[in-house]
Amino acid sequence: MKKVFKVILIVVLCLVALGVIIGLVAHFATGKATDTEEYVIGDDSVKSIKTVVGERKANGVGTGVENGVTTKRYQYESDTVQDDLITYTQYLLNEAGFILTQDMDLTVAPSTVQCAKQSVEEGQVIVMTIEYDLNGYTIIMQKGTGTLTVNDAA
């Protein structure tokens, strides 16, 4: 009976240790990914919101590829969402070469800002979508095949 108890105890301790290790790896991997100076997707890079507006609490990061489109998601908390987004969208539009792909009204929350630009890689487009509410925002960068056409208003 004592031997069975020892085996069960060892198995439980191993599972707990494995859970702690996985948790630490996930914590440090997420922290490093959201603490980045730039968002990098393929050969393209854009200054991160942290670089433009200052430190913000990062809640997570995710990446994936589906149907040839690479997607990266960065989630942040902020007490100054509207100010952050005004500053960051000004950077995207005036310095990073993005153009708006839909009308933007930062006084409405929750809502979305979306802009795009040609990739440095021929035949590729980068779309940046910022989903936000009063407590924070998620920055979604996507890169895939396409071209960007700007229609000038007459």
Backbone as CSV, one residue per row, in Angstrom:
resi,resn,N_x,N_y,N_z,CA_x,CA_y,CA_z,C_x,C_y,C_z
1,MET,0.821,-1.197,0.000,0.000,0.000,0.000,0.858,1.251,0.000
2,LYS,1.946,1.245,0.803,2.829,2.393,0.857,3.488,2.646,-0.495
3,LYS,3.803,1.586,-1.221,4.441,1.723,-2.526,3.484,2.391,-3.516
4,VAL,2.221,2.028,-3.508,1.227,2.638,-4.388,1.084,4.130,-4.064
5,PHE,1.055,4.457,-2.785,0.945,5.845,-2.356,2.151,6.656,-2.847
6,LYS,3.357,6.083,-2.734,4.563,6.764,-3.190,4.516,6.997,-4.702
7,VAL,4.049,6.031,-5.462,3.957,6.167,-6.919,2.959,7.266,-7.282
8,ILE,1.824,7.275,-6.622,0.817,8.304,-6.878,1.379,9.682,-6.515
9,LEU,2.052,9.781,-5.401,2.644,11.046,-4.967,3.686,11.531,-5.970
10,ILE,4.514,10.640,-6.464,5.541,11.000,-7.452,4.876,11.483,-8.746
11,VAL,3.859,10.786,-9.198,3.152,11.194,-10.418,2.526,12.577,-10.243
12,VAL,1.869,12.816,-9.116,1.245,14.122,-8.857,2.307,15.216,-8.819
13,LEU,3.412,14.984,-8.137,4.483,15.976,-8.069,5.075,16.258,-9.447
14,CYS,5.234,15.236,-10.264,5.742,15.426,-11.628,4.774,16.274,-12.458
15,LEU,3.474,16.004,-12.322,2.480,16.788,-13.054,2.470,18.251,-12.605
16,VAL,2.581,18.471,-11.305,2.634,19.843,-10.781,3.881,20.546,-11.304
17,ALA,5.033,19.877,-11.256,6.282,20.470,-11.740,6.187,20.787,-13.229
18,LEU,5.602,19.895,-14.003,5.429,20.118,-15.434,4.521,21.317,-15.685
19,GLY,3.458,21.423,-14.925,2.549,22.568,-15.056,3.242,23.880,-14.739
20,VAL,4.061,23.898,-13.699,4.810,25.107,-13.334,5.791,25.474,-14.447
21,ILE,6.486,24.513,-14.978,7.446,24.771,-16.054,6.730,25.328,-17.283
22,ILE,5.635,24.722,-17.692,4.872,25.202,-18.849,4.356,26.614,-18.594
23,GLY,3.875,26.866,-17.403,3.382,28.203,-17.053,4.478,29.254,-17.121
24,LEU,5.652,28.929,-16.606,6.771,29.876,-16.655,7.221,30.146,-18.083
25,VAL,7.321,29.104,-18.886,7.704,29.276,-20.285,6.684,30.157,-21.000
26,ALA,5.411,29.896,-20.816,4.365,30.703,-21.456,4.420,32.146,-20.980
27,HIS,4.629,32.345,-19.686,4.701,33.700,-19.135,5.858,34.487,-19.749
28,PHE,7.042,33.896,-19.769,8.198,34.613,-20.290,8.136,34.773,-21.800
29,ALA,7.606,33.787,-22.513,7.473,33.909,-23.966,6.486,35.011,-24.319
30,THR,5.359,35.082,-23.636,4.368,36.126,-23.887,4.930,37.484,-23.518
31,GLY,5.607,37.590,-22.408,6.180,38.857,-21.985,7.183,39.394,-22.983
32,LYS,8.068,38.550,-23.481,9.055,38.993,-24.459,8.387,39.401,-25.761
33,ALA,7.389,38.665,-26.203,6.737,38.969,-27.476,5.982,40.281,-27.422
34,THR,5.343,40.587,-26.301,4.582,41.825,-26.202,5.442,42.987,-25.751
35,ASP,6.670,42.725,-25.324,7.572,43.769,-24.881,8.481,44.218,-26.027
36,THR,8.134,43.872,-27.220,8.962,44.145,-28.376,8.958,45.618,-28.763
37,GLU,10.060,46.073,-29.338,10.169,47.436,-29.850,9.468,47.561,-31.199
38,GLU,9.408,46.461,-31.938,8.797,46.450,-33.272,7.938,45.209,-33.430
39,TYR,6.899,45.347,-34.233,6.140,44.186,-34.680,6.778,43.759,-35.995
40,VAL,7.186,42.508,-36.075,7.841,41.995,-37.272,6.966,40.913,-37.871
41,ILE,6.727,41.045,-39.174,5.948,40.037,-39.882,6.634,39.833,-41.230
42,GLY,7.310,38.703,-41.360,8.121,38.461,-42.555,9.284,39.438,-42.588
43,ASP,9.487,40.097,-43.739,10.560,41.084,-43.887,10.128,42.488,-43.488
44,ASP,8.892,42.652,-43.043,8.345,43.962,-42.682,8.383,44.166,-41.177
45,SER,8.544,45.428,-40.787,8.476,45.756,-39.363,7.828,47.124,-39.187
46,VAL,7.162,47.292,-38.048,6.484,48.523,-37.688,6.764,48.744,-36.199
47,LYS,7.036,49.989,-35.812,7.235,50.263,-34.391,6.028,49.779,-33.603
48,SER,6.281,49.203,-32.451,5.189,48.732,-31.600,4.507,49.913,-30.913
49,ILE,3.299,49.694,-30.448,2.586,50.748,-29.734,3.341,51.137,-28.475
50,LYS,4.009,50.193,-27.853,4.827,50.453,-26.659,5.939,51.434,-26.985
51,THR,6.543,51.298,-28.149,7.619,52.192,-28.560,7.096,53.603,-28.815
52,VAL,5.894,53.710,-29.366,5.339,55.011,-29.743,4.701,55.736,-28.556
53,VAL,3.935,55.028,-27.717,3.188,55.706,-26.639,3.730,55.422,-25.240
54,GLY,4.635,54.484,-25.091,5.182,54.151,-23.778,4.667,52.819,-23.274
55,GLU,5.148,52.424,-22.116,4.802,51.124,-21.532,3.294,50.955,-21.343
56,ARG,2.796,49.797,-21.696,1.410,49.416,-21.475,1.410,47.969,-20.984
57,LYS,0.404,47.593,-20.202,0.317,46.227,-19.706,-0.096,45.307,-20.849
58,ALA,0.742,44.333,-21.118,0.473,43.366,-22.175,-0.252,42.161,-21.603
59,ASN,-1.323,41.756,-22.280,-2.105,40.609,-21.822,-1.854,39.353,-22.630
60,GLY,-1.273,39.480,-23.790,-1.039,38.270,-24.563,-0.625,38.550,-25.983
61,VAL,-0.168,37.502,-26.613,0.258,37.559,-27.998,-0.101,36.229,-28.648
62,GLY,-0.415,36.283,-29.916,-0.725,35.059,-30.645,-0.289,35.185,-32.091
63,THR,0.060,34.070,-32.695,0.447,34.062,-34.096,-0.198,32.872,-34.776
64,GLY,-0.330,32.990,-36.080,-0.883,31.877,-36.839,-0.825,32.152,-38.328
65,VAL,-1.028,31.101,-39.103,-1.091,31.200,-40.557,-2.303,30.411,-41.006
66,GLU,-3.163,31.062,-41.795,-4.339,30.387,-42.320,-4.602,30.889,-43.731
67,ASN,-4.747,29.961,-44.666,-4.999,30.285,-46.075,-3.952,31.244,-46.633
68,GLY,-2.700,31.075,-46.257,-1.615,31.897,-46.768,-1.493,33.271,-46.137
69,VAL,-2.305,33.572,-45.126,-2.250,34.865,-44.439,-1.624,34.662,-43.061
70,THR,-0.537,35.378,-42.814,0.119,35.339,-41.511,-0.537,36.374,-40.612
71,THR,-0.883,35.978,-39.392,-1.548,36.879,-38.451,-0.790,36.891,-37.137
72,LYS,-0.597,38.114,-36.597,-0.013,38.284,-35.259,-0.950,39.191,-34.476
73,ARG,-1.233,38.798,-33.237,-2.135,39.560,-32.350,-1.397,39.940,-31.083
74,TYR,-1.528,41.205,-30.704,-0.916,41.720,-29.484,-2.014,42.400,-28.677
75,GLN,-2.208,41.981,-27.440,-3.306,42.510,-26.620,-2.737,43.308,-25.449
76,TYR,-3.299,44.512,-25.246,-2.818,45.423,-24.208,-3.968,45.990,-23.391
77,GLU,-3.653,46.370,-22.145,-4.561,47.138,-21.293,-4.036,48.569,-21.243
78,SER,-4.955,49.546,-21.113,-4.530,50.934,-21.001,-5.624,51.754,-20.344
79,ASP,-5.221,52.733,-19.560,-6.154,53.691,-18.977,-6.354,54.888,-19.894
80,THR,-5.566,54.957,-20.964,-5.614,56.099,-21.882,-5.796,55.612,-23.320
81,VAL,-6.795,54.788,-23.544,-7.001,54.157,-24.849,-7.108,55.192,-25.964
82,GLN,-7.963,56.186,-25.802,-8.177,57.165,-26.866,-6.880,57.920,-27.190
83,ASP,-6.170,58.393,-26.181,-4.907,59.101,-26.409,-3.876,58.193,-27.075
84,ASP,-3.782,56.954,-26.612,-2.844,55.990,-27.208,-3.129,55.809,-28.694
85,LEU,-4.403,55.615,-29.027,-4.762,55.330,-30.413,-4.610,56.549,-31.308
86,ILE,-4.881,57.733,-30.788,-4.641,58.946,-31.583,-3.155,59.040,-31.923
87,THR,-2.310,58.882,-30.925,-0.865,58.967,-31.134,-0.371,57.874,-32.072
88,TYR,-0.838,56.640,-31.857,-0.343,55.520,-32.665,-0.846,55.591,-34.104
89,THR,-2.104,55.953,-34.296,-2.598,56.048,-35.681,-1.922,57.200,-36.413
90,GLN,-1.610,58.284,-35.721,-0.853,59.372,-36.363,0.514,58.869,-36.810
91,TYR,1.169,58.077,-35.971,2.450,57.475,-36.363,2.264,56.574,-37.591
92,LEU,1.270,55.700,-37.553,1.062,54.768,-38.665,0.817,55.508,-39.978
93,LEU,-0.007,56.545,-39.933,-0.397,57.261,-41.149,0.672,58.245,-41.620
94,ASN,1.354,58.908,-40.705,2.291,59.969,-41.078,3.738,59.528,-41.202
95,GLU,4.097,58.435,-40.527,5.497,58.009,-40.549,5.712,56.602,-41.097
96,ALA,4.768,55.712,-40.864,4.980,54.301,-41.225,4.426,53.948,-42.604
97,GLY,3.749,54.890,-43.279,3.292,54.643,-44.644,1.967,53.922,-44.777
98,PHE,1.196,53.818,-43.707,-0.112,53.168,-43.783,-1.159,54.162,-44.279
99,ILE,-2.235,53.649,-44.850,-3.405,54.454,-45.204,-4.632,53.814,-44.563
100,LEU,-5.605,54.641,-44.198,-6.839,54.103,-43.610,-7.610,53.323,-44.659
101,THR,-8.174,52.211,-44.252,-9.009,51.414,-45.156,-10.482,51.525,-44.799
102,GLN,-10.778,52.207,-43.690,-12.161,52.461,-43.285,-12.173,53.734,-42.446
103,ASP,-13.327,54.383,-42.379,-13.440,55.590,-41.570,-13.106,55.277,-40.121
104,MET,-12.578,56.273,-39.431,-12.132,56.086,-38.054,-12.798,57.136,-37.168
105,ASP,-13.360,56.695,-36.042,-13.929,57.608,-35.053,-13.552,57.082,-33.677
106,LEU,-12.504,57.627,-33.112,-11.989,57.135,-31.836,-12.846,57.541,-30.645
107,THR,-13.905,58.335,-30.881,-14.805,58.694,-29.780,-15.836,57.598,-29.533
108,VAL,-15.919,56.625,-30.440,-16.860,55.512,-30.315,-16.104,54.297,-29.783
109,ALA,-16.620,53.713,-28.708,-15.990,52.514,-28.154,-17.080,51.556,-27.693
110,PRO,-16.946,50.290,-27.992,-15.860,49.645,-28.716,-15.962,49.904,-30.222
111,SER,-14.818,49.824,-30.870,-14.779,50.016,-32.310,-13.474,49.456,-32.859
112,THR,-13.203,49.799,-34.125,-12.044,49.263,-34.820,-11.414,50.340,-35.690
113,VAL,-10.098,50.330,-35.750,-9.336,51.136,-36.697,-8.653,50.148,-37.633
114,GLN,-8.670,50.441,-38.931,-7.987,49.542,-39.859,-7.221,50.360,-40.889
115,CYS,-5.976,49.960,-41.123,-5.150,50.608,-42.130,-4.280,49.550,-42.799
116,ALA,-3.684,49.929,-43.934,-2.900,48.961,-44.695,-1.764,49.663,-45.423
117,LYS,-0.792,48.858,-45.858,0.286,49.350,-46.707,0.886,48.183,-47.476
118,GLN,1.562,48.517,-48.570,2.257,47.493,-49.336,3.414,46.970,-48.505
119,SER,3.640,45.691,-48.587,4.774,45.062,-47.936,6.051,45.389,-48.707
120,VAL,7.198,45.225,-48.064,8.458,45.326,-48.781,8.648,44.118,-49.700
121,GLU,7.865,43.071,-49.442,7.900,41.882,-50.285,6.874,42.049,-51.405
122,GLU,7.327,41.944,-52.629,6.474,42.175,-53.790,5.241,41.270,-53.770
123,GLY,4.080,41.887,-54.075,2.834,41.142,-54.145,2.192,40.857,-52.803
124,GLN,2.702,41.474,-51.729,2.178,41.259,-50.384,1.644,42.579,-49.817
125,VAL,0.633,42.478,-48.980,0.023,43.628,-48.321,-0.016,43.355,-46.821
126,ILE,0.187,44.418,-46.043,0.056,44.331,-44.588,-1.200,45.091,-44.189
127,VAL,-2.061,44.450,-43.418,-3.255,45.097,-42.881,-3.116,45.099,-41.368
128,MET,-3.273,46.288,-40.772,-3.241,46.401,-39.319,-4.628,46.803,-38.846
129,THR,-5.199,45.988,-37.988,-6.508,46.262,-37.400,-6.308,46.436,-35.903
130,ILE,-6.900,47.496,-35.365,-6.834,47.730,-33.925,-8.253,47.689,-33.395
131,GLU,-8.556,46.654,-32.636,-9.861,46.519,-31.988,-9.712,47.081,-30.583
132,TYR,-10.626,47.969,-30.187,-10.463,48.597,-28.883,-11.788,48.785,-28.166
133,ASP,-11.672,48.906,-26.844,-12.790,49.301,-25.989,-12.224,50.271,-24.962
134,LEU,-12.951,50.564,-23.921,-12.502,51.558,-22.947,-11.349,51.081,-22.074
135,ASN,-11.063,49.776,-22.074,-10.049,49.215,-21.184,-8.753,48.811,-21.868
136,GLY,-8.755,48.769,-23.203,-7.549,48.327,-23.883,-7.775,48.103,-25.356
137,TYR,-6.798,47.457,-25.981,-6.864,47.247,-27.418,-6.093,45.995,-27.816
138,THR,-6.476,45.472,-28.961,-5.775,44.351,-29.570,-5.302,44.802,-30.936
139,ILE,-4.012,44.680,-31.177,-3.425,45.041,-32.461,-3.243,43.757,-33.249
140,ILE,-3.854,43.722,-34.433,-3.807,42.536,-35.278,-3.100,42.896,-36.573
141,MET,-1.958,42.284,-36.810,-1.229,42.488,-38.064,-1.419,41.253,-38.931
142,GLN,-1.787,41.497,-40.185,-1.952,40.399,-41.125,-1.160,40.709,-42.385
143,LYS,-0.593,39.667,-42.959,0.181,39.821,-44.184,-0.171,38.693,-45.126
144,GLY,-0.492,39.083,-46.352,-0.846,38.084,-47.347,-0.717,38.645,-48.747
145,THR,-1.030,37.818,-49.712,-0.947,38.200,-51.103,-1.983,39.254,-51.435
146,GLY,-1.559,40.274,-52.194,-2.493,41.318,-52.609,-1.790,42.573,-53.024
147,THR,-2.564,43.514,-53.461,-2.055,44.838,-53.819,-2.958,45.868,-53.165
148,LEU,-2.442,47.050,-53.011,-3.181,48.127,-52.385,-3.377,49.229,-53.408
149,THR,-4.626,49.565,-53.673,-4.955,50.620,-54.624,-5.601,51.770,-53.866
150,VAL,-5.059,52.963,-54.067,-5.588,54.151,-53.414,-6.458,54.900,-54.401
151,ASN,-7.719,55.102,-54.029,-8.643,55.866,-54.862,-8.640,57.304,-54.370
152,ASP,-8.167,58.214,-55.187,-8.174,59.623,-54.821,-9.569,60.185,-54.988
153,ALA,-10.045,60.893,-53.952,-11.362,61.530,-54.029,-11.271,62.742,-54.933
154,ALA,-12.272,62.915,-55.774,-12.252,64.027,-56.741,-12.656,65.311,-56.094
